[in-house]
CSV table of C-alpha atoms and ligand atoms in Angstrom, one decimal:
chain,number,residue,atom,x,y,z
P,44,UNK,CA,214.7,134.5,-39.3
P,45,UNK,CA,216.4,136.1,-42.1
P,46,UNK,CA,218.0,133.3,-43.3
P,47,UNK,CA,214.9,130.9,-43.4
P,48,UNK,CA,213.5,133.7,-45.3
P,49,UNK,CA,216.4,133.1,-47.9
P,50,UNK,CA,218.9,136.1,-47.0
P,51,UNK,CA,222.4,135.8,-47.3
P,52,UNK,CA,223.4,136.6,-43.3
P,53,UNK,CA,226.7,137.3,-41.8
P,54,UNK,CA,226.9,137.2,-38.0
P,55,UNK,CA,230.0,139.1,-36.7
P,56,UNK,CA,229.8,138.4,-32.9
P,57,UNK,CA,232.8,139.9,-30.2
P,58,UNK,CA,232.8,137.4,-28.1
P,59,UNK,CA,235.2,134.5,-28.9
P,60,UNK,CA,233.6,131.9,-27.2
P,61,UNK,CA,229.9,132.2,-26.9
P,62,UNK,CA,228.3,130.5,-24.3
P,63,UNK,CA,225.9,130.4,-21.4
P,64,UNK,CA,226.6,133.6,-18.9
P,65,UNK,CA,224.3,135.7,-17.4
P,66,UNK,CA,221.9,136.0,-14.8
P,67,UNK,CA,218.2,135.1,-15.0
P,68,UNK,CA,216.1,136.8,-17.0
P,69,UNK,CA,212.1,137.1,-16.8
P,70,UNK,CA,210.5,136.5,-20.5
P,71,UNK,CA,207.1,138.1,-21.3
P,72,UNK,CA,204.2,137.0,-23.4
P,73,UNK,CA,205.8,139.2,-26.4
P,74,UNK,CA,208.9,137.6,-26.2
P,75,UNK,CA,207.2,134.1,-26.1
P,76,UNK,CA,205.2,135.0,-29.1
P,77,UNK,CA,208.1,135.7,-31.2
P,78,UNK,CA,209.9,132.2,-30.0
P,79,UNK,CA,206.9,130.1,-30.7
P,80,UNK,CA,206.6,131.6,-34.4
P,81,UNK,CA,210.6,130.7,-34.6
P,82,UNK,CA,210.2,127.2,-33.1
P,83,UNK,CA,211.9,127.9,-30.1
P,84,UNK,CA,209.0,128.1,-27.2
P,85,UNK,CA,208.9,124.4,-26.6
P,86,UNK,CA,212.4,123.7,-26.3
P,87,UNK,CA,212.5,126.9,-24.0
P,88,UNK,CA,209.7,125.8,-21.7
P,89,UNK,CA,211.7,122.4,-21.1
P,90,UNK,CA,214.1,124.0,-19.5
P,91,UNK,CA,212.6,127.1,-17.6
P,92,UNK,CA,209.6,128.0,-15.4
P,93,UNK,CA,206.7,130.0,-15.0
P,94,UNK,CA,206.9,133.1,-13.0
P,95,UNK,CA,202.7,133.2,-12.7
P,96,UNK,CA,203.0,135.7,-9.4
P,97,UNK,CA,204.7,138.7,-8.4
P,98,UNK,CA,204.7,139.2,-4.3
P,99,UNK,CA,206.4,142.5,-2.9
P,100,UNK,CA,206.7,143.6,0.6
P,101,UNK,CA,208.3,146.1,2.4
P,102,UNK,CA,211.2,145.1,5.1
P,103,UNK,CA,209.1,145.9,7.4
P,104,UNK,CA,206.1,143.1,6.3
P,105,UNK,CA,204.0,145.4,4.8
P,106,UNK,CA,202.3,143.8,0.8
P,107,UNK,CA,203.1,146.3,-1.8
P,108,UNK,CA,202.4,144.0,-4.4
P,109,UNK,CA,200.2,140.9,-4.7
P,110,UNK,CA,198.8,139.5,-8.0
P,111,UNK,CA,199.2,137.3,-10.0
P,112,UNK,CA,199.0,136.2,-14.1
P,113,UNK,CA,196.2,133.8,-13.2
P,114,UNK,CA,194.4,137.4,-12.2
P,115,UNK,CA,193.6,137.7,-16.1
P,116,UNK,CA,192.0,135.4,-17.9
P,117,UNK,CA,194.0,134.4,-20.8
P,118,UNK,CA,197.4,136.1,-19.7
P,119,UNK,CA,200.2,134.0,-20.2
P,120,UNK,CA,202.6,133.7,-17.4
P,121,UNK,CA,206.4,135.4,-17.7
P,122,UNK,CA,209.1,132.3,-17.8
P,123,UNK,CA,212.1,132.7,-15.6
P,124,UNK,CA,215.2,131.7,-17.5
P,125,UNK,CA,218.7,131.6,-17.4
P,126,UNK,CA,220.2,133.8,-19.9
P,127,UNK,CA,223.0,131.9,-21.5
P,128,UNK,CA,219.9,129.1,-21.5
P,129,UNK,CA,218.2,131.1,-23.8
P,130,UNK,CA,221.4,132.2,-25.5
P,131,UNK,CA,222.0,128.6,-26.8
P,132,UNK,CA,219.0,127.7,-27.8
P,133,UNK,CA,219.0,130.8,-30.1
P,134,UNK,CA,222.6,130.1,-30.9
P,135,UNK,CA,221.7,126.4,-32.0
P,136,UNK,CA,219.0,127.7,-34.5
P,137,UNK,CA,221.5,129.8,-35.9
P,138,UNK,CA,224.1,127.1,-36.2
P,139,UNK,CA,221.6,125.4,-37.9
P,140,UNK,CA,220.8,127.9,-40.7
P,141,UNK,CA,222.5,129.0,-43.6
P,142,UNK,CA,224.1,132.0,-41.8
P,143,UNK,CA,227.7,132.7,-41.7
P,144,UNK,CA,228.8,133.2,-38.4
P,145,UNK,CA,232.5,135.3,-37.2
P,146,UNK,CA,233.2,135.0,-33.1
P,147,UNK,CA,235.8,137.0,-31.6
P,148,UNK,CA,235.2,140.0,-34.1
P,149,UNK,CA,235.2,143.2,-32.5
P,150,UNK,CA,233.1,145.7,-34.5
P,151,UNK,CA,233.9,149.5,-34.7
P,152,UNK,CA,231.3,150.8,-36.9
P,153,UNK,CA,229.6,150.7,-40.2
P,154,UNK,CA,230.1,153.4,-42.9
P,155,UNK,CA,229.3,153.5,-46.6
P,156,UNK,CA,231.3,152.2,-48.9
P,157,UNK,CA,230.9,151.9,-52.7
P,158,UNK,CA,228.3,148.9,-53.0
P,159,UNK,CA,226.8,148.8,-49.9
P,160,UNK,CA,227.0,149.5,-46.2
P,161,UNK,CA,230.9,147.9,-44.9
P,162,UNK,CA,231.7,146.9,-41.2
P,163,UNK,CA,234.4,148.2,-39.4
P,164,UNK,CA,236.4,145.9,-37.2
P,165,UNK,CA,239.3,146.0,-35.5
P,166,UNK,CA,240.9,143.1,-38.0
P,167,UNK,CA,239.5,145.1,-41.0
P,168,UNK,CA,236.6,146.0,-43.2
P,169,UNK,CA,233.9,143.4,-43.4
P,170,UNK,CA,231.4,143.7,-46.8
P,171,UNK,CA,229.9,145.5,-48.4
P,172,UNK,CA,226.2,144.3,-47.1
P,173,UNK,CA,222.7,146.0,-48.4
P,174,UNK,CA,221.9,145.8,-44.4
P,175,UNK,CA,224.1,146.1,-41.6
P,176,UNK,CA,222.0,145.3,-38.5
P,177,UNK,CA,223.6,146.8,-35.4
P,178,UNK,CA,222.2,144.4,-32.7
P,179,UNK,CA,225.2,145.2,-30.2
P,180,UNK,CA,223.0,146.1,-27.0
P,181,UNK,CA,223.0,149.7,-24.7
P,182,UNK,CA,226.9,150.7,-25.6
P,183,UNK,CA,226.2,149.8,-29.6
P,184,UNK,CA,229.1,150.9,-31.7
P,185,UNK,CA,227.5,151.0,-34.6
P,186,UNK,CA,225.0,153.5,-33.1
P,187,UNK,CA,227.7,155.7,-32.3
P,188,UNK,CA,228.9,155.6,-35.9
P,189,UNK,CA,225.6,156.1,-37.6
P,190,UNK,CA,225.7,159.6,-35.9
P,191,UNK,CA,221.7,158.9,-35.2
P,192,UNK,CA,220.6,161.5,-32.5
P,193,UNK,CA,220.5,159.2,-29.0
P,194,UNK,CA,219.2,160.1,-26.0
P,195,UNK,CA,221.6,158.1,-23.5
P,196,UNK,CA,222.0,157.9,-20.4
P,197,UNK,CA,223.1,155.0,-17.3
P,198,UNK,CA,221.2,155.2,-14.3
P,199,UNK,CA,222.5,156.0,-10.8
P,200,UNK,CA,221.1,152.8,-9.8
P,201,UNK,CA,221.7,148.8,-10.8
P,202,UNK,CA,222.0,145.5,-9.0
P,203,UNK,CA,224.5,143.2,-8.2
P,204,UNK,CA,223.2,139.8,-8.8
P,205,UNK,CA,224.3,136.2,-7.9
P,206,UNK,CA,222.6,132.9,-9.7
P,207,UNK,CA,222.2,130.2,-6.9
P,208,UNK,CA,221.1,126.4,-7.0
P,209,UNK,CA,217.7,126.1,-5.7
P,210,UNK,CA,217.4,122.4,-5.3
P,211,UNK,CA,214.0,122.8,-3.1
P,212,UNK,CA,212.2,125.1,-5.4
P,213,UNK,CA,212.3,127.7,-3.1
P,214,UNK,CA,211.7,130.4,-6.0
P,215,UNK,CA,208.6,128.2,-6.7
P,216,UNK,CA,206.4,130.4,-9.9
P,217,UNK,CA,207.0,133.9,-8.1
P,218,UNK,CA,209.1,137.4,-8.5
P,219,UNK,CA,209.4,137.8,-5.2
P,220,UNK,CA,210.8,141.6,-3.7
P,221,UNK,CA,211.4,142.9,-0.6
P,222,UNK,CA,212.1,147.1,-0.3
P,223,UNK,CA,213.3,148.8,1.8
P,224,UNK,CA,212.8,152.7,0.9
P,225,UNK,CA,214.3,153.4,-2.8
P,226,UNK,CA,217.7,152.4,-1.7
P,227,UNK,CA,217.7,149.0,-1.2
P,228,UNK,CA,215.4,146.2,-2.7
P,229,UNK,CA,216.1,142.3,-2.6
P,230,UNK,CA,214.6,140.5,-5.8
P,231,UNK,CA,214.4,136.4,-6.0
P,232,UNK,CA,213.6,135.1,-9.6
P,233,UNK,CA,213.1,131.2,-10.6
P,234,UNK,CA,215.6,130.5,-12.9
P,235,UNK,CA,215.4,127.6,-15.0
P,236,UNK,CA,214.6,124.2,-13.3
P,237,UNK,CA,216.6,124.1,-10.3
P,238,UNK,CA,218.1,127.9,-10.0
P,239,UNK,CA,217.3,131.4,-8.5
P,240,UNK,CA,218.6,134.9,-9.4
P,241,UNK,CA,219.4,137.1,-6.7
P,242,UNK,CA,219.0,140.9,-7.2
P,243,UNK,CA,220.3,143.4,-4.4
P,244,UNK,CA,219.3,146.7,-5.7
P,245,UNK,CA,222.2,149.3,-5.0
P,246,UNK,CA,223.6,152.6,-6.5
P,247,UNK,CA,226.6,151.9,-9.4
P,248,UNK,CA,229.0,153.9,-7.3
P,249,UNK,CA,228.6,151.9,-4.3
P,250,UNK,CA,229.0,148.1,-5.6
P,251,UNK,CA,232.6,147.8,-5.2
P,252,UNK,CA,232.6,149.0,-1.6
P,253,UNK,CA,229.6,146.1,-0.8
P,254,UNK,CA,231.5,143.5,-2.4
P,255,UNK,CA,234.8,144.7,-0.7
P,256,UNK,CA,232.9,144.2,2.6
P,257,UNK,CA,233.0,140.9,1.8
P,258,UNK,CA,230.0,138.0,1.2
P,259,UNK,CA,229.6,137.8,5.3
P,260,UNK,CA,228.5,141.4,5.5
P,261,UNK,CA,226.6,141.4,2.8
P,262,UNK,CA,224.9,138.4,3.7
P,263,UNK,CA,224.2,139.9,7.4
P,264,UNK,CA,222.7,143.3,5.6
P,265,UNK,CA,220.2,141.2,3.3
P,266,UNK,CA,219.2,138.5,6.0
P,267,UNK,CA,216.2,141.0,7.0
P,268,UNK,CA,215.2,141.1,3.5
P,269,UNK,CA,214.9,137.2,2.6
P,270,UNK,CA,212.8,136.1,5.3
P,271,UNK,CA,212.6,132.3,6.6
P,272,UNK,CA,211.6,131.0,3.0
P,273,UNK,CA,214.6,132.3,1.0
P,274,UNK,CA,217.2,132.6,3.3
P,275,UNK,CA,218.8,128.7,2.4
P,276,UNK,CA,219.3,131.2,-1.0
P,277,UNK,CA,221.5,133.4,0.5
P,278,UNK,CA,223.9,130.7,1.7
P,279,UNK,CA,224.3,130.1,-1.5
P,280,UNK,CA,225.8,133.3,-2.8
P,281,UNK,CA,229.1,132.9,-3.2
P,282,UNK,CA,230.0,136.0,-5.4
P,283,UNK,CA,227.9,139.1,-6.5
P,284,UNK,CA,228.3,140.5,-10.1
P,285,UNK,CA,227.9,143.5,-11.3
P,286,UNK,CA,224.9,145.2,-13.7
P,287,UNK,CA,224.4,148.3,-14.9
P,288,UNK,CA,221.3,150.0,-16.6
P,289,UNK,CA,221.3,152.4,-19.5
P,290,UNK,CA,217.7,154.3,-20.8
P,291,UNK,CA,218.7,154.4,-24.3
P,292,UNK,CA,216.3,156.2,-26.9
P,293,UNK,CA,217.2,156.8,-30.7
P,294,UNK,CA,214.2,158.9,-32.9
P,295,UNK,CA,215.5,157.5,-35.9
P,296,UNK,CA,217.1,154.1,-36.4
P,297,UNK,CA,218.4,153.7,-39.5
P,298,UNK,CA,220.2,155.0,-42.6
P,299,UNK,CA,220.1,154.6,-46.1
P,300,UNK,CA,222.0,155.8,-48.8
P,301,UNK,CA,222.4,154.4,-52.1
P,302,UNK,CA,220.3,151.9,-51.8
P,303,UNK,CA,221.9,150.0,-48.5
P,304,UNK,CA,221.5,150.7,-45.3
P,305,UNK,CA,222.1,150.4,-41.3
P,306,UNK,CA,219.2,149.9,-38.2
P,307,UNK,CA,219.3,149.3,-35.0
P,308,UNK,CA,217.3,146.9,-33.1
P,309,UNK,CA,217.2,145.8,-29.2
P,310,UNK,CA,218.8,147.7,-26.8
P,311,UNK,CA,220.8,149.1,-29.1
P,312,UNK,CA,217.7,151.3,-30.3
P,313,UNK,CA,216.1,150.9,-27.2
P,314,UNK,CA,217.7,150.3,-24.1
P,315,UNK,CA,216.0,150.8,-20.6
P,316,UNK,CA,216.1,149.4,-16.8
P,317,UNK,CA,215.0,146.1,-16.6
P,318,UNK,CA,212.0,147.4,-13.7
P,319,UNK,CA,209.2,145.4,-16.7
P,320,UNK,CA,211.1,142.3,-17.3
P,321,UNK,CA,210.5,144.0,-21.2
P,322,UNK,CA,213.9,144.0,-22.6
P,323,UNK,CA,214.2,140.6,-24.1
P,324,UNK,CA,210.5,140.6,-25.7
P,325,UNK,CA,211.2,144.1,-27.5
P,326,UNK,CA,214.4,143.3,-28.7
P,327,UNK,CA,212.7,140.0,-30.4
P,328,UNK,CA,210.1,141.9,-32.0
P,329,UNK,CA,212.2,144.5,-33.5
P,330,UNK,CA,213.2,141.3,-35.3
P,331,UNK,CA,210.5,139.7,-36.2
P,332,UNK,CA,208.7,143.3,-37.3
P,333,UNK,CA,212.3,144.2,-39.6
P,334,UNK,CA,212.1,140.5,-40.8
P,335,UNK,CA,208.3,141.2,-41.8
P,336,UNK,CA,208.3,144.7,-43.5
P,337,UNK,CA,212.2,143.2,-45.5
P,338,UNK,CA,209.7,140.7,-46.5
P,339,UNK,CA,206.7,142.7,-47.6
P,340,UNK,CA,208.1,146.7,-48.7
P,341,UNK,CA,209.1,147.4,-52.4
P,342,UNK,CA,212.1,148.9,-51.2
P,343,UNK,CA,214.6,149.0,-48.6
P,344,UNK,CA,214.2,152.5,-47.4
P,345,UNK,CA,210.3,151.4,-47.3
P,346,UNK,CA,210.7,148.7,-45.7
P,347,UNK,CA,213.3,150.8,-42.5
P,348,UNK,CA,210.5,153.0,-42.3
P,349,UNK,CA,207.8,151.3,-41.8
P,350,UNK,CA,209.5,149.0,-39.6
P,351,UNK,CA,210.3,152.0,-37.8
P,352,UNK,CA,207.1,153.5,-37.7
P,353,UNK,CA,205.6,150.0,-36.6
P,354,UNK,CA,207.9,149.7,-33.1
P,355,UNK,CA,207.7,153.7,-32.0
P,356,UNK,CA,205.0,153.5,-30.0
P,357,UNK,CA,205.3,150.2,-28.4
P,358,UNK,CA,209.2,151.1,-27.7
P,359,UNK,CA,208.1,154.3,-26.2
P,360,UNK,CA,205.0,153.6,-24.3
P,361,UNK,CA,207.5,150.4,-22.4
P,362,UNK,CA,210.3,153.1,-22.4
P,363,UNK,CA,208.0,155.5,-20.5
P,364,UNK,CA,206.9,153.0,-18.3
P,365,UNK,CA,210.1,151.9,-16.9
P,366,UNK,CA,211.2,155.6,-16.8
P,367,UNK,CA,208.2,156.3,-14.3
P,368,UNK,CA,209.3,153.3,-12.4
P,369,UNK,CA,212.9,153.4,-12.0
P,370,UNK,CA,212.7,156.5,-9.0
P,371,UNK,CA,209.7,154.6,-7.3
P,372,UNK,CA,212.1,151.8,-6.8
P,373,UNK,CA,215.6,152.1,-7.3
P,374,UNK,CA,216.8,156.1,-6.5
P,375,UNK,CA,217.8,158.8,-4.4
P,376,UNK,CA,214.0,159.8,-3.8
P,377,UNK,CA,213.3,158.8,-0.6
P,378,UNK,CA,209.8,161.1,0.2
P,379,UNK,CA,208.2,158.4,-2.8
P,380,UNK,CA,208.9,155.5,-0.7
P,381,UNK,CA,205.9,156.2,2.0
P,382,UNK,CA,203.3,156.6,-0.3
P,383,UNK,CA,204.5,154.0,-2.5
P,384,UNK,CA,204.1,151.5,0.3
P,385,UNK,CA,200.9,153.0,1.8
P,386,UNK,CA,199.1,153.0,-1.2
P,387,UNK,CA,200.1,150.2,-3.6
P,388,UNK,CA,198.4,147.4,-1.5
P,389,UNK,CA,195.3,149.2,-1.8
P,390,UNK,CA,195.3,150.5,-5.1
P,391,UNK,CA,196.6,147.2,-6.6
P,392,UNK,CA,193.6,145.1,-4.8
P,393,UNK,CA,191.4,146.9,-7.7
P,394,UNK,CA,190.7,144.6,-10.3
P,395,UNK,CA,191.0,147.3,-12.9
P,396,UNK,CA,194.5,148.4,-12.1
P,397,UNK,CA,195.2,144.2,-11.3
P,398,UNK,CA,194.5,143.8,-14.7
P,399,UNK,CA,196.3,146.8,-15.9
P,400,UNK,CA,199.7,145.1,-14.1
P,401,UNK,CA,199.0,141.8,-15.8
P,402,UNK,CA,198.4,143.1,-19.1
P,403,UNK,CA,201.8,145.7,-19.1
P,404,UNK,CA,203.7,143.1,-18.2
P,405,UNK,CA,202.9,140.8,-20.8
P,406,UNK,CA,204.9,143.3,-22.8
P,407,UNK,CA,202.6,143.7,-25.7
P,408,UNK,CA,201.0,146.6,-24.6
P,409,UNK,CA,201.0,150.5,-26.5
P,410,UNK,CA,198.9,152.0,-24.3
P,411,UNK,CA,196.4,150.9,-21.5
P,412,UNK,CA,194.2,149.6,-24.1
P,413,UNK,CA,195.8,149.6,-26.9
P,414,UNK,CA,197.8,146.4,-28.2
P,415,UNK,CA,200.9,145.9,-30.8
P,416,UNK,CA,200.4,143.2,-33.3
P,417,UNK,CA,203.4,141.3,-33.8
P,418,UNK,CA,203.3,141.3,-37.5
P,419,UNK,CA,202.7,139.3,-40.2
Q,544,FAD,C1,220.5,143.2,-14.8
Q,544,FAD,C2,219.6,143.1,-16.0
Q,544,FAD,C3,218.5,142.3,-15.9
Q,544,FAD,C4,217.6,142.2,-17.0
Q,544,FAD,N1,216.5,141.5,-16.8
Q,544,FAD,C5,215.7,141.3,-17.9
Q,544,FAD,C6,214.5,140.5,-17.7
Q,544,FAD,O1,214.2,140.0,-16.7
Q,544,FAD,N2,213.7,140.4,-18.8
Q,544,FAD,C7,214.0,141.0,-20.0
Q,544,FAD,O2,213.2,140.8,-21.0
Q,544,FAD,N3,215.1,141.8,-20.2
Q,544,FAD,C8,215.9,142.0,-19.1
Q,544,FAD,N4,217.0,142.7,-19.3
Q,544,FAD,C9,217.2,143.4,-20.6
Q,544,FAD,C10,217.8,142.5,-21.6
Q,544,FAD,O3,219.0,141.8,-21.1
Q,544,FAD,C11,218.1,143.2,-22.9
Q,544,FAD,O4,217.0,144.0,-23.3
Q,544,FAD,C12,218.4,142.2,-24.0
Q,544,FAD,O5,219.5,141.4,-23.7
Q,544,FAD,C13,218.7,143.0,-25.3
Q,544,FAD,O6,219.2,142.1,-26.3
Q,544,FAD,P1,220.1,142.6,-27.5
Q,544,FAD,O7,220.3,141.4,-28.3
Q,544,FAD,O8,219.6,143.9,-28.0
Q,544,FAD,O9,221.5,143.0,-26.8
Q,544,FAD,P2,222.5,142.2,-25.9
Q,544,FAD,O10,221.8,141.1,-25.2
Q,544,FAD,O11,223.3,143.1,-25.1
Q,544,FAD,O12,223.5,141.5,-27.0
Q,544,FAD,C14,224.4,142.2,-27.7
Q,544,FAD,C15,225.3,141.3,-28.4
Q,544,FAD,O13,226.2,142.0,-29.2
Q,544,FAD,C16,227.6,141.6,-29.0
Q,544,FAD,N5,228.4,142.8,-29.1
Q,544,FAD,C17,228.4,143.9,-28.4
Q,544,FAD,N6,229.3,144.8,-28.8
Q,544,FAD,C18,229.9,144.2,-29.9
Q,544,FAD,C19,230.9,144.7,-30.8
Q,544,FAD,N7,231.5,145.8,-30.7
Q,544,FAD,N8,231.3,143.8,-31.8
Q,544,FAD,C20,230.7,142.6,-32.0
Q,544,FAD,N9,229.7,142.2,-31.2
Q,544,FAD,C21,229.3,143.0,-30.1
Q,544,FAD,C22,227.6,141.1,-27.5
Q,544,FAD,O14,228.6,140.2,-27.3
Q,544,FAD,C23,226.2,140.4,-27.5
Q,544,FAD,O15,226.3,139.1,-28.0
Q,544,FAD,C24,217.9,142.9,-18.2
Q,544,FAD,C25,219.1,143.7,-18.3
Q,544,FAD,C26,219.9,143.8,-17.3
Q,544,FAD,C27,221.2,144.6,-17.4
């Protein structure tokens, strides 16, 4: 975006080979917005699918959760994607521009240096820049070395995760979860045209003693969870990988002195559990909103601010939500699990809190009525 608007960009990116990895990943209206106004919607929808439903149940059979996007008129369905799908497409555009792109550069830092704002690496300085954009997710570097105050800290809870072929269509347009209390929950997500992600909720310290037990026993433990439908899925699984999640907060992200500068954007400002399927649509309208106010302030401390000021409440309100949410479905608070599963079916059979779901998921969302306007 920066370099179609005529900015001289430099891309210094760690990996050395970047390529497709990564489990599948649920995309939000937001998210879709923001690729549509970039050009890259279409070609995404080509090779993805709609997640229009969301179906959770308990082990035991009983609905927690039953709507779907079709619920609202007007909400656009989530797409379920592969990441490294989406990666490339993004990666393409950018081959495609005018920016310079670095692979295998390892970045330390950024500090001010006569001129500008330099990079550290760990092959030398980089720079100087008028803007160093740290975009280097939940363990940023460059946050740590802008000495912003963060709240940070990783959750007790993650998944390990397996992308399968799902030649049937199993998946079909639907999230689909089964729980068992806060420990354990199965998730199945459409991936892409023929694929599934496989989500098996568990604490961090635990994952390396479940995949030490071996893909039989893990199989045999999430048999109950997968019912008739999905279990041709779990045959599939052939290794489970490990993720972790991090609820990352920083009041204030960005820097300027001199006239140049350092901000943070996507989970590097902002990272939280991926409960909303939000991650990926905030993280692409932090862009598009810095891209805007570079475009439109009279100055580049202006323009930081207001860009900051623009995200807080969105970022917060999403950051809140999947705060509330992370003990009702992934932690050690057992007690929560009986009412969660007594009264979500009925609650969630209201048309008001149906809509509610629909419209929070959609990611664009401040407040229950309230909307953020992607801008420009
Ligand atoms: C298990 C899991 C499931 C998720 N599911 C969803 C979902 O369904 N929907 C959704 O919207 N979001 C989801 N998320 C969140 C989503 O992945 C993130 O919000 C999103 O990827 C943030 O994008 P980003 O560009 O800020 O950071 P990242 O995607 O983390 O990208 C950071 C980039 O910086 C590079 N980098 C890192 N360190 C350095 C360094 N020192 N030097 C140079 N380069 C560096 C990395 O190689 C990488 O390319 C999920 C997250 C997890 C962990």
């Amino acid at each position: 975006m920066l370099a179609r608007a005529g900015h001289e960009v430099t891309v210094l990116e760690a990996a050395e080979d970047p390529g497709p990895v990564g489990a599948g990943i649920w995309l939000q209206a937001l998210g879709q917005q923001v690729l549509d106004a970039i050009g890259l919607l279409e070609p995404l929808r080509a090779v993805s699918r709609p997640v229009a439903r969301v179906d959770a149940v308990t082990v035991g059979g009983r609905q927690v959760m039953d709507f779907g996007y079709a619920d609202v008129p007007g909400a656009v369905p989530a797409i379920g994607v592969h990441r490294g799908v989406l990666f490339t497409l993004l990666w393409e555009a950018l081959a495609g521009s005018t920016a310079r792109i670095a692979t295998g550069v390892d970045v330390t830092g950024v500090r001010p240096t006569p001129g500008g704002a330099s990079v550290e690496t760990t092959s030398g300085a980089v720079g100087p820049f008028d803007l160093v954009i740290g975009a280097d997710g939940s363990r940023s570097v460059v946050r740590e070395s802008m000495r912003v105050a963060v709240r940070d800290h990783g959750y007790s809870y993650g998944a390990l995760w397996a992308l399968v072929d799902d030649p049937e269509g199993l998946a079909a347009d639907v999230l689909y979860q089964c729980l068992d209390g806060t420990s354990r929950y199965l998730g199945v997500l459409p991936t892409g045209e023929q694929q599934a992600s496989i989500f098996w909720s568990v604490r961090g310290a635990d994952m390396r003693a479940v995949r030490g037990r071996g893909m039989d026993a893990w199989r045999q433990e999430a048999a109950p969870f997968v019912g008739e439908r999905y279990a041709p899925l779990l045959d599939e699984v052939d290794q489970l990988l490990e993720a972790h999640y991090r609820d990352v907060v920083v009041r204030t992200p960005y820097r300027v002195r001199d006239g140049a500068g350092a901000v943070l954007i996507g989970d590097a400002a902002h990272a939280m559990s991926p409960q909303l399927g939000a991650g990926t649509s905030l993280a692409l309208a932090d862009a598009a909103s810095l891209c805007h106010f570079l475009a439109s302030a009279p100055d580049l401390e202006t323009a930081l601010a207001q860009h900051t000021a623009s995200r807080r409440a969105h970022v917060r309100w999403y950051s809140w939500w999947t705060r509330l949410m992370m003990p009702v479905f992934q932690s050690d608070l057992h007690p929560i699990a009986l009412p969660r599963d007594l009264l979500a079916g009925p609650v969630g059979s209201h048309p008001w809190v149906r809509t509610q779901m629909v419209k929070q998921l959609g990611g664009g969302q401040t407040g229950l009525v309230r909307r953020w306007q992607l801008p420009g």
